[in-house]
Amino acid sequence: FGGISGKVLREKSAAFFRLLARNFYGKTVLISVGGISSAEEAYVRILEGASLIQIYSAFIFQGPSLNKRINEGILSLMERDGFHHISEAIGARR
């Protein structure tokens, strides 16, 4: 999307990721990028099939503690949903 990043890219990126996941989930490792700035947003992408999440703009604006907050948030969301390991959550919404 050429130079667009952060929040403004979130919906477009999420829609494109869902399209890719429909076609490539289980065939290759999927990495989701674009507009992810919270544990909730990262977790949705994981449930949709992302094995990895890339964060850039949010990291710049929220600082290095963002990584810890997102990781802890994902663990809480997984616990809420009854997952014991990240591999159980990857693609669970498919």
PDB file of N, CA and C in Angstrom:
ATOM      1  N   PHE A   1       0.824  -1.200   0.000  1.00  0.00           N
ATOM      2  CA  PHE A   1       0.000   0.000   0.000  1.00  0.00           C
ATOM      3  C   PHE A   1       0.862   1.256   0.000  1.00  0.00           C
ATOM      4  N   GLY A   2       2.099   1.142  -0.270  1.00  0.00           N
ATOM      5  CA  GLY A   2       2.997   2.255  -0.546  1.00  0.00           C
ATOM      6  C   GLY A   2       3.064   3.384   0.453  1.00  0.00           C
ATOM      7  N   GLY A   3       3.744   3.207   1.562  1.00  0.00           N
ATOM      8  CA  GLY A   3       3.981   4.296   2.497  1.00  0.00           C
ATOM      9  C   GLY A   3       2.890   4.521   3.519  1.00  0.00           C
ATOM     10  N   ILE A   4       1.788   3.825   3.406  1.00  0.00           N
ATOM     11  CA  ILE A   4       0.714   3.944   4.397  1.00  0.00           C
ATOM     12  C   ILE A   4       1.019   2.950   5.507  1.00  0.00           C
ATOM     13  N   SER A   5       0.892   3.401   6.751  1.00  0.00           N
ATOM     14  CA  SER A   5       1.138   2.480   7.854  1.00  0.00           C
ATOM     15  C   SER A   5       0.263   2.853   9.036  1.00  0.00           C
ATOM     16  N   GLY A   6       0.269   1.968  10.020  1.00  0.00           N
ATOM     17  CA  GLY A   6      -0.456   2.229  11.253  1.00  0.00           C
ATOM     18  C   GLY A   6      -1.951   2.014  11.144  1.00  0.00           C
ATOM     19  N   LYS A   7      -2.658   2.722  11.997  1.00  0.00           N
ATOM     20  CA  LYS A   7      -4.095   2.559  12.180  1.00  0.00           C
ATOM     21  C   LYS A   7      -4.887   2.682  10.877  1.00  0.00           C
ATOM     22  N   VAL A   8      -4.484   3.614  10.029  1.00  0.00           N
ATOM     23  CA  VAL A   8      -5.203   3.859   8.781  1.00  0.00           C
ATOM     24  C   VAL A   8      -5.195   2.620   7.874  1.00  0.00           C
ATOM     25  N   LEU A   9      -4.237   1.753   8.049  1.00  0.00           N
ATOM     26  CA  LEU A   9      -4.095   0.562   7.223  1.00  0.00           C
ATOM     27  C   LEU A   9      -4.824  -0.658   7.792  1.00  0.00           C
ATOM     28  N   ARG A  10      -5.277  -0.594   9.019  1.00  0.00           N
ATOM     29  CA  ARG A  10      -5.793  -1.761   9.736  1.00  0.00           C
ATOM     30  C   ARG A  10      -6.862  -2.541   8.973  1.00  0.00           C
ATOM     31  N   GLU A  11      -7.932  -1.899   8.564  1.00  0.00           N
ATOM     32  CA  GLU A  11      -9.036  -2.618   7.927  1.00  0.00           C
ATOM     33  C   GLU A  11      -8.630  -3.223   6.591  1.00  0.00           C
ATOM     34  N   LYS A  12      -7.906  -2.461   5.804  1.00  0.00           N
ATOM     35  CA  LYS A  12      -7.455  -2.952   4.495  1.00  0.00           C
ATOM     36  C   LYS A  12      -6.523  -4.151   4.672  1.00  0.00           C
ATOM     37  N   SER A  13      -5.617  -4.046   5.609  1.00  0.00           N
ATOM     38  CA  SER A  13      -4.673  -5.121   5.873  1.00  0.00           C
ATOM     39  C   SER A  13      -5.385  -6.365   6.398  1.00  0.00           C
ATOM     40  N   ALA A  14      -6.330  -6.178   7.305  1.00  0.00           N
ATOM     41  CA  ALA A  14      -7.070  -7.309   7.871  1.00  0.00           C
ATOM     42  C   ALA A  14      -7.863  -8.033   6.785  1.00  0.00           C
ATOM     43  N   ALA A  15      -8.508  -7.282   5.912  1.00  0.00           N
ATOM     44  CA  ALA A  15      -9.282  -7.884   4.823  1.00  0.00           C
ATOM     45  C   ALA A  15      -8.368  -8.657   3.872  1.00  0.00           C
ATOM     46  N   PHE A  16      -7.232  -8.077   3.547  1.00  0.00           N
ATOM     47  CA  PHE A  16      -6.292  -8.741   2.652  1.00  0.00           C
ATOM     48  C   PHE A  16      -5.734 -10.001   3.308  1.00  0.00           C
ATOM     49  N   PHE A  17      -5.455  -9.932   4.613  1.00  0.00           N
ATOM     50  CA  PHE A  17      -4.954 -11.114   5.310  1.00  0.00           C
ATOM     51  C   PHE A  17      -5.990 -12.230   5.278  1.00  0.00           C
ATOM     52  N   ARG A  18      -7.265 -11.902   5.511  1.00  0.00           N
ATOM     53  CA  ARG A  18      -8.312 -12.931   5.470  1.00  0.00           C
ATOM     54  C   ARG A  18      -8.352 -13.614   4.100  1.00  0.00           C
ATOM     55  N   LEU A  19      -8.205 -12.835   3.040  1.00  0.00           N
ATOM     56  CA  LEU A  19      -8.174 -13.384   1.686  1.00  0.00           C
ATOM     57  C   LEU A  19      -6.990 -14.342   1.516  1.00  0.00           C
ATOM     58  N   LEU A  20      -5.820 -13.912   1.952  1.00  0.00           N
ATOM     59  CA  LEU A  20      -4.641 -14.774   1.858  1.00  0.00           C
ATOM     60  C   LEU A  20      -4.805 -16.040   2.696  1.00  0.00           C
ATOM     61  N   ALA A  21      -5.354 -15.893   3.893  1.00  0.00           N
ATOM     62  CA  ALA A  21      -5.527 -17.042   4.779  1.00  0.00           C
ATOM     63  C   ALA A  21      -6.468 -18.071   4.158  1.00  0.00           C
ATOM     64  N   ARG A  22      -7.518 -17.606   3.488  1.00  0.00           N
ATOM     65  CA  ARG A  22      -8.440 -18.539   2.824  1.00  0.00           C
ATOM     66  C   ARG A  22      -7.704 -19.396   1.795  1.00  0.00           C
ATOM     67  N   ASN A  23      -6.739 -18.809   1.128  1.00  0.00           N
ATOM     68  CA  ASN A  23      -6.048 -19.509   0.049  1.00  0.00           C
ATOM     69  C   ASN A  23      -4.768 -20.225   0.470  1.00  0.00           C
ATOM     70  N   PHE A  24      -4.126 -19.755   1.532  1.00  0.00           N
ATOM     71  CA  PHE A  24      -2.805 -20.288   1.853  1.00  0.00           C
ATOM     72  C   PHE A  24      -2.657 -20.876   3.251  1.00  0.00           C
ATOM     73  N   TYR A  25      -3.688 -20.774   4.105  1.00  0.00           N
ATOM     74  CA  TYR A  25      -3.579 -21.334   5.457  1.00  0.00           C
ATOM     75  C   TYR A  25      -3.292 -22.839   5.357  1.00  0.00           C
ATOM     76  N   GLY A  26      -2.307 -23.285   6.106  1.00  0.00           N
ATOM     77  CA  GLY A  26      -1.938 -24.693   6.102  1.00  0.00           C
ATOM     78  C   GLY A  26      -0.938 -25.064   5.023  1.00  0.00           C
ATOM     79  N   LYS A  27      -0.690 -24.151   4.100  1.00  0.00           N
ATOM     80  CA  LYS A  27       0.260 -24.408   3.016  1.00  0.00           C
ATOM     81  C   LYS A  27       1.598 -23.716   3.260  1.00  0.00           C
ATOM     82  N   THR A  28       1.577 -22.669   4.056  1.00  0.00           N
ATOM     83  CA  THR A  28       2.786 -21.905   4.356  1.00  0.00           C
ATOM     84  C   THR A  28       2.570 -21.134   5.659  1.00  0.00           C
ATOM     85  N   VAL A  29       3.608 -20.582   6.204  1.00  0.00           N
ATOM     86  CA  VAL A  29       3.500 -19.749   7.402  1.00  0.00           C
ATOM     87  C   VAL A  29       2.969 -18.385   6.985  1.00  0.00           C
ATOM     88  N   LEU A  30       1.938 -17.911   7.662  1.00  0.00           N
ATOM     89  CA  LEU A  30       1.346 -16.608   7.363  1.00  0.00           C
ATOM     90  C   LEU A  30       1.781 -15.589   8.408  1.00  0.00           C
ATOM     91  N   ILE A  31       2.209 -14.432   7.929  1.00  0.00           N
ATOM     92  CA  ILE A  31       2.626 -13.327   8.786  1.00  0.00           C
ATOM     93  C   ILE A  31       1.669 -12.177   8.538  1.00  0.00           C
ATOM     94  N   SER A  32       1.030 -11.688   9.582  1.00  0.00           N
ATOM     95  CA  SER A  32       0.077 -10.591   9.433  1.00  0.00           C
ATOM     96  C   SER A  32       0.719  -9.275   9.856  1.00  0.00           C
ATOM     97  N   VAL A  33       0.527  -8.263   9.033  1.00  0.00           N
ATOM     98  CA  VAL A  33       1.102  -6.937   9.276  1.00  0.00           C
ATOM     99  C   VAL A  33       0.053  -5.878   8.972  1.00  0.00           C
ATOM    100  N   GLY A  34       0.242  -4.699   9.527  1.00  0.00           N
ATOM    101  CA  GLY A  34      -0.592  -3.561   9.153  1.00  0.00           C
ATOM    102  C   GLY A  34      -1.631  -3.172  10.175  1.00  0.00           C
ATOM    103  N   GLY A  35      -1.361  -2.116  10.903  1.00  0.00           N
ATOM    104  CA  GLY A  35      -2.341  -1.528  11.801  1.00  0.00           C
ATOM    105  C   GLY A  35      -2.561  -2.259  13.107  1.00  0.00           C
ATOM    106  N   ILE A  36      -1.707  -3.181  13.450  1.00  0.00           N
ATOM    107  CA  ILE A  36      -1.861  -3.942  14.692  1.00  0.00           C
ATOM    108  C   ILE A  36      -1.225  -3.142  15.823  1.00  0.00           C
ATOM    109  N   SER A  37      -2.042  -2.800  16.828  1.00  0.00           N
ATOM    110  CA  SER A  37      -1.520  -1.979  17.920  1.00  0.00           C
ATOM    111  C   SER A  37      -1.983  -2.452  19.296  1.00  0.00           C
ATOM    112  N   SER A  38      -2.649  -3.606  19.351  1.00  0.00           N
ATOM    113  CA  SER A  38      -3.128  -4.108  20.641  1.00  0.00           C
ATOM    114  C   SER A  38      -3.146  -5.629  20.631  1.00  0.00           C
ATOM    115  N   ALA A  39      -3.247  -6.198  21.819  1.00  0.00           N
ATOM    116  CA  ALA A  39      -3.341  -7.649  21.941  1.00  0.00           C
ATOM    117  C   ALA A  39      -4.585  -8.169  21.237  1.00  0.00           C
ATOM    118  N   GLU A  40      -5.677  -7.439  21.356  1.00  0.00           N
ATOM    119  CA  GLU A  40      -6.929  -7.873  20.742  1.00  0.00           C
ATOM    120  C   GLU A  40      -6.791  -7.961  19.224  1.00  0.00           C
ATOM    121  N   GLU A  41      -6.177  -6.945  18.628  1.00  0.00           N
ATOM    122  CA  GLU A  41      -5.995  -6.944  17.173  1.00  0.00           C
ATOM    123  C   GLU A  41      -5.060  -8.069  16.742  1.00  0.00           C
ATOM    124  N   ALA A  42      -3.981  -8.281  17.477  1.00  0.00           N
ATOM    125  CA  ALA A  42      -3.048  -9.360  17.154  1.00  0.00           C
ATOM    126  C   ALA A  42      -3.730 -10.718  17.297  1.00  0.00           C
ATOM    127  N   TYR A  43      -4.520 -10.872  18.345  1.00  0.00           N
ATOM    128  CA  TYR A  43      -5.189 -12.145  18.616  1.00  0.00           C
ATOM    129  C   TYR A  43      -6.180 -12.499  17.512  1.00  0.00           C
ATOM    130  N   VAL A  44      -6.907 -11.523  17.019  1.00  0.00           N
ATOM    131  CA  VAL A  44      -7.837 -11.769  15.915  1.00  0.00           C
ATOM    132  C   VAL A  44      -7.078 -12.314  14.712  1.00  0.00           C
ATOM    133  N   ARG A  45      -5.944 -11.709  14.397  1.00  0.00           N
ATOM    134  CA  ARG A  45      -5.147 -12.178  13.249  1.00  0.00           C
ATOM    135  C   ARG A  45      -4.630 -13.599  13.497  1.00  0.00           C
ATOM    136  N   ILE A  46      -4.263 -13.907  14.727  1.00  0.00           N
ATOM    137  CA  ILE A  46      -3.825 -15.268  15.066  1.00  0.00           C
ATOM    138  C   ILE A  46      -4.976 -16.245  14.863  1.00  0.00           C
ATOM    139  N   LEU A  47      -6.142 -15.908  15.369  1.00  0.00           N
ATOM    140  CA  LEU A  47      -7.307 -16.775  15.199  1.00  0.00           C
ATOM    141  C   LEU A  47      -7.642 -16.987  13.729  1.00  0.00           C
ATOM    142  N   GLU A  48      -7.345 -15.997  12.909  1.00  0.00           N
ATOM    143  CA  GLU A  48      -7.619 -16.094  11.473  1.00  0.00           C
ATOM    144  C   GLU A  48      -6.516 -16.825  10.711  1.00  0.00           C
ATOM    145  N   GLY A  49      -5.426 -17.180  11.387  1.00  0.00           N
ATOM    146  CA  GLY A  49      -4.408 -18.004  10.747  1.00  0.00           C
ATOM    147  C   GLY A  49      -2.985 -17.493  10.776  1.00  0.00           C
ATOM    148  N   ALA A  50      -2.737 -16.345  11.379  1.00  0.00           N
ATOM    149  CA  ALA A  50      -1.369 -15.812  11.426  1.00  0.00           C
ATOM    150  C   ALA A  50      -0.523 -16.575  12.444  1.00  0.00           C
ATOM    151  N   SER A  51       0.631 -17.022  11.994  1.00  0.00           N
ATOM    152  CA  SER A  51       1.596 -17.642  12.904  1.00  0.00           C
ATOM    153  C   SER A  51       2.519 -16.599  13.510  1.00  0.00           C
ATOM    154  N   LEU A  52       2.666 -15.489  12.805  1.00  0.00           N
ATOM    155  CA  LEU A  52       3.518 -14.390  13.255  1.00  0.00           C
ATOM    156  C   LEU A  52       2.797 -13.070  13.028  1.00  0.00           C
ATOM    157  N   ILE A  53       3.107 -12.096  13.877  1.00  0.00           N
ATOM    158  CA  ILE A  53       2.534 -10.753  13.779  1.00  0.00           C
ATOM    159  C   ILE A  53       3.693  -9.769  13.700  1.00  0.00           C
ATOM    160  N   GLN A  54       3.595  -8.828  12.766  1.00  0.00           N
ATOM    161  CA  GLN A  54       4.605  -7.765  12.695  1.00  0.00           C
ATOM    162  C   GLN A  54       3.986  -6.461  13.173  1.00  0.00           C
ATOM    163  N   ILE A  55       4.699  -5.796  14.061  1.00  0.00           N
ATOM    164  CA  ILE A  55       4.248  -4.502  14.582  1.00  0.00           C
ATOM    165  C   ILE A  55       5.350  -3.491  14.300  1.00  0.00           C
ATOM    166  N   TYR A  56       4.974  -2.362  13.756  1.00  0.00           N
ATOM    167  CA  TYR A  56       5.982  -1.333  13.514  1.00  0.00           C
ATOM    168  C   TYR A  56       5.518   0.024  14.024  1.00  0.00           C
ATOM    169  N   SER A  57       4.504   0.604  13.396  1.00  0.00           N
ATOM    170  CA  SER A  57       4.073   1.961  13.771  1.00  0.00           C
ATOM    171  C   SER A  57       3.671   2.042  15.238  1.00  0.00           C
ATOM    172  N   ALA A  58       2.911   1.056  15.702  1.00  0.00           N
ATOM    173  CA  ALA A  58       2.479   1.073  17.101  1.00  0.00           C
ATOM    174  C   ALA A  58       3.683   1.018  18.035  1.00  0.00           C
ATOM    175  N   PHE A  59       4.695   0.267  17.657  1.00  0.00           N
ATOM    176  CA  PHE A  59       5.917   0.176  18.455  1.00  0.00           C
ATOM    177  C   PHE A  59       6.600   1.536  18.543  1.00  0.00           C
ATOM    178  N   ILE A  60       6.637   2.255  17.431  1.00  0.00           N
ATOM    179  CA  ILE A  60       7.250   3.585  17.406  1.00  0.00           C
ATOM    180  C   ILE A  60       6.496   4.534  18.337  1.00  0.00           C
ATOM    181  N   PHE A  61       5.160   4.510  18.279  1.00  0.00           N
ATOM    182  CA  PHE A  61       4.354   5.455  19.057  1.00  0.00           C
ATOM    183  C   PHE A  61       4.143   5.037  20.511  1.00  0.00           C
ATOM    184  N   GLN A  62       4.084   3.720  20.776  1.00  0.00           N
ATOM    185  CA  GLN A  62       3.793   3.260  22.136  1.00  0.00           C
ATOM    186  C   GLN A  62       5.029   2.795  22.899  1.00  0.00           C
ATOM    187  N   GLY A  63       6.128   2.615  22.199  1.00  0.00           N
ATOM    188  CA  GLY A  63       7.374   2.257  22.866  1.00  0.00           C
ATOM    189  C   GLY A  63       7.581   0.765  23.027  1.00  0.00           C
ATOM    190  N   PRO A  64       8.768   0.390  23.506  1.00  0.00           N
ATOM    191  CA  PRO A  64       9.139  -1.016  23.595  1.00  0.00           C
ATOM    192  C   PRO A  64       8.303  -1.837  24.570  1.00  0.00           C
ATOM    193  N   SER A  65       7.638  -1.209  25.508  1.00  0.00           N
ATOM    194  CA  SER A  65       6.796  -1.977  26.435  1.00  0.00           C
ATOM    195  C   SER A  65       5.567  -2.554  25.732  1.00  0.00           C
ATOM    196  N   LEU A  66       5.282  -2.087  24.521  1.00  0.00           N
ATOM    197  CA  LEU A  66       4.143  -2.609  23.763  1.00  0.00           C
ATOM    198  C   LEU A  66       4.270  -4.112  23.550  1.00  0.00           C
ATOM    199  N   ASN A  67       5.461  -4.585  23.260  1.00  0.00           N
ATOM    200  CA  ASN A  67       5.649  -6.022  23.024  1.00  0.00           C
ATOM    201  C   ASN A  67       5.185  -6.842  24.213  1.00  0.00           C
ATOM    202  N   LYS A  68       5.583  -6.438  25.402  1.00  0.00           N
ATOM    203  CA  LYS A  68       5.193  -7.167  26.608  1.00  0.00           C
ATOM    204  C   LYS A  68       3.685  -7.095  26.818  1.00  0.00           C
ATOM    205  N   ARG A  69       3.096  -5.913  26.619  1.00  0.00           N
ATOM    206  CA  ARG A  69       1.643  -5.765  26.799  1.00  0.00           C
ATOM    207  C   ARG A  69       0.872  -6.644  25.816  1.00  0.00           C
ATOM    208  N   ILE A  70       1.329  -6.684  24.587  1.00  0.00           N
ATOM    209  CA  ILE A  70       0.640  -7.517  23.594  1.00  0.00           C
ATOM    210  C   ILE A  70       0.799  -8.996  23.942  1.00  0.00           C
ATOM    211  N   ASN A  71       1.996  -9.423  24.277  1.00  0.00           N
ATOM    212  CA  ASN A  71       2.204 -10.831  24.640  1.00  0.00           C
ATOM    213  C   ASN A  71       1.356 -11.239  25.834  1.00  0.00           C
ATOM    214  N   GLU A  72       1.342 -10.420  26.877  1.00  0.00           N
ATOM    215  CA  GLU A  72       0.543 -10.738  28.063  1.00  0.00           C
ATOM    216  C   GLU A  72      -0.947 -10.721  27.739  1.00  0.00           C
ATOM    217  N   GLY A  73      -1.361  -9.776  26.904  1.00  0.00           N
ATOM    218  CA  GLY A  73      -2.765  -9.708  26.501  1.00  0.00           C
ATOM    219  C   GLY A  73      -3.188 -10.922  25.701  1.00  0.00           C
ATOM    220  N   ILE A  74      -2.334 -11.362  24.789  1.00  0.00           N
ATOM    221  CA  ILE A  74      -2.648 -12.559  24.002  1.00  0.00           C
ATOM    222  C   ILE A  74      -2.775 -13.769  24.920  1.00  0.00           C
ATOM    223  N   LEU A  75      -1.882 -13.896  25.893  1.00  0.00           N
ATOM    224  CA  LEU A  75      -1.975 -15.012  26.840  1.00  0.00           C
ATOM    225  C   LEU A  75      -3.290 -14.979  27.610  1.00  0.00           C
ATOM    226  N   SER A  76      -3.725 -13.802  28.028  1.00  0.00           N
ATOM    227  CA  SER A  76      -5.004 -13.672  28.742  1.00  0.00           C
ATOM    228  C   SER A  76      -6.173 -14.058  27.847  1.00  0.00           C
ATOM    229  N   LEU A  77      -6.141 -13.614  26.602  1.00  0.00           N
ATOM    230  CA  LEU A  77      -7.219 -13.941  25.663  1.00  0.00           C
ATOM    231  C   LEU A  77      -7.243 -15.437  25.357  1.00  0.00           C
ATOM    232  N   MET A  78      -6.077 -16.040  25.226  1.00  0.00           N
ATOM    233  CA  MET A  78      -6.015 -17.484  24.999  1.00  0.00           C
ATOM    234  C   MET A  78      -6.589 -18.245  26.189  1.00  0.00           C
ATOM    235  N   GLU A  79      -6.241 -17.803  27.385  1.00  0.00           N
ATOM    236  CA  GLU A  79      -6.764 -18.444  28.598  1.00  0.00           C
ATOM    237  C   GLU A  79      -8.281 -18.313  28.657  1.00  0.00           C
ATOM    238  N   ARG A  80      -8.786 -17.125  28.344  1.00  0.00           N
ATOM    239  CA  ARG A  80     -10.235 -16.889  28.318  1.00  0.00           C
ATOM    240  C   ARG A  80     -10.932 -17.872  27.377  1.00  0.00           C
ATOM    241  N   ASP A  81     -10.275 -18.138  26.236  1.00  0.00           N
ATOM    242  CA  ASP A  81     -10.872 -18.988  25.208  1.00  0.00           C
ATOM    243  C   ASP A  81     -10.524 -20.466  25.358  1.00  0.00           C
ATOM    244  N   GLY A  82      -9.779 -20.806  26.406  1.00  0.00           N
ATOM    245  CA  GLY A  82      -9.479 -22.210  26.685  1.00  0.00           C
ATOM    246  C   GLY A  82      -8.309 -22.797  25.919  1.00  0.00           C
ATOM    247  N   PHE A  83      -7.479 -21.952  25.332  1.00  0.00           N
ATOM    248  CA  PHE A  83      -6.292 -22.444  24.629  1.00  0.00           C
ATOM    249  C   PHE A  83      -5.131 -22.540  25.611  1.00  0.00           C
ATOM    250  N   HIS A  84      -4.369 -23.622  25.505  1.00  0.00           N
ATOM    251  CA  HIS A  84      -3.214 -23.817  26.379  1.00  0.00           C
ATOM    252  C   HIS A  84      -1.898 -23.513  25.683  1.00  0.00           C
ATOM    253  N   HIS A  85      -1.924 -23.459  24.367  1.00  0.00           N
ATOM    254  CA  HIS A  85      -0.711 -23.206  23.583  1.00  0.00           C
ATOM    255  C   HIS A  85      -1.095 -22.376  22.369  1.00  0.00           C
ATOM    256  N   ILE A  86      -0.205 -21.509  21.938  1.00  0.00           N
ATOM    257  CA  ILE A  86      -0.483 -20.626  20.802  1.00  0.00           C
ATOM    258  C   ILE A  86      -0.862 -21.425  19.557  1.00  0.00           C
ATOM    259  N   SER A  87      -0.292 -22.617  19.398  1.00  0.00           N
ATOM    260  CA  SER A  87      -0.596 -23.429  18.214  1.00  0.00           C
ATOM    261  C   SER A  87      -2.069 -23.820  18.158  1.00  0.00           C
ATOM    262  N   GLU A  88      -2.731 -23.880  19.294  1.00  0.00           N
ATOM    263  CA  GLU A  88      -4.166 -24.185  19.316  1.00  0.00           C
ATOM    264  C   GLU A  88      -4.993 -23.010  18.814  1.00  0.00           C
ATOM    265  N   ALA A  89      -4.505 -21.813  19.023  1.00  0.00           N
ATOM    266  CA  ALA A  89      -5.247 -20.608  18.635  1.00  0.00           C
ATOM    267  C   ALA A  89      -5.053 -20.250  17.165  1.00  0.00           C
ATOM    268  N   ILE A  90      -3.899 -20.585  16.607  1.00  0.00           N
ATOM    269  CA  ILE A  90      -3.612 -20.217  15.213  1.00  0.00           C
ATOM    270  C   ILE A  90      -4.621 -20.883  14.288  1.00  0.00           C
ATOM    271  N   GLY A  91      -5.390 -20.061  13.601  1.00  0.00           N
ATOM    272  CA  GLY A  91      -6.371 -20.564  12.646  1.00  0.00           C
ATOM    273  C   GLY A  91      -7.654 -21.088  13.251  1.00  0.00           C
ATOM    274  N   ALA A  92      -7.861 -20.919  14.549  1.00  0.00           N
ATOM    275  CA  ALA A  92      -9.044 -21.479  15.210  1.00  0.00           C
ATOM    276  C   ALA A  92     -10.355 -20.873  14.731  1.00  0.00           C
ATOM    277  N   ARG A  93     -10.316 -19.693  14.152  1.00  0.00           N
ATOM    278  CA  ARG A  93     -11.533 -19.023  13.701  1.00  0.00           C
ATOM    279  C   ARG A  93     -11.851 -19.365  12.236  1.00  0.00           C
ATOM    280  N   ARG A  94     -11.062 -20.174  11.646  1.00  0.00           N
ATOM    281  CA  ARG A  94     -11.257 -20.496  10.236  1.00  0.00           C
ATOM    282  C   ARG A  94     -12.397 -21.447  10.037  1.00  0.00           C
TER     283      ARG A  94
END
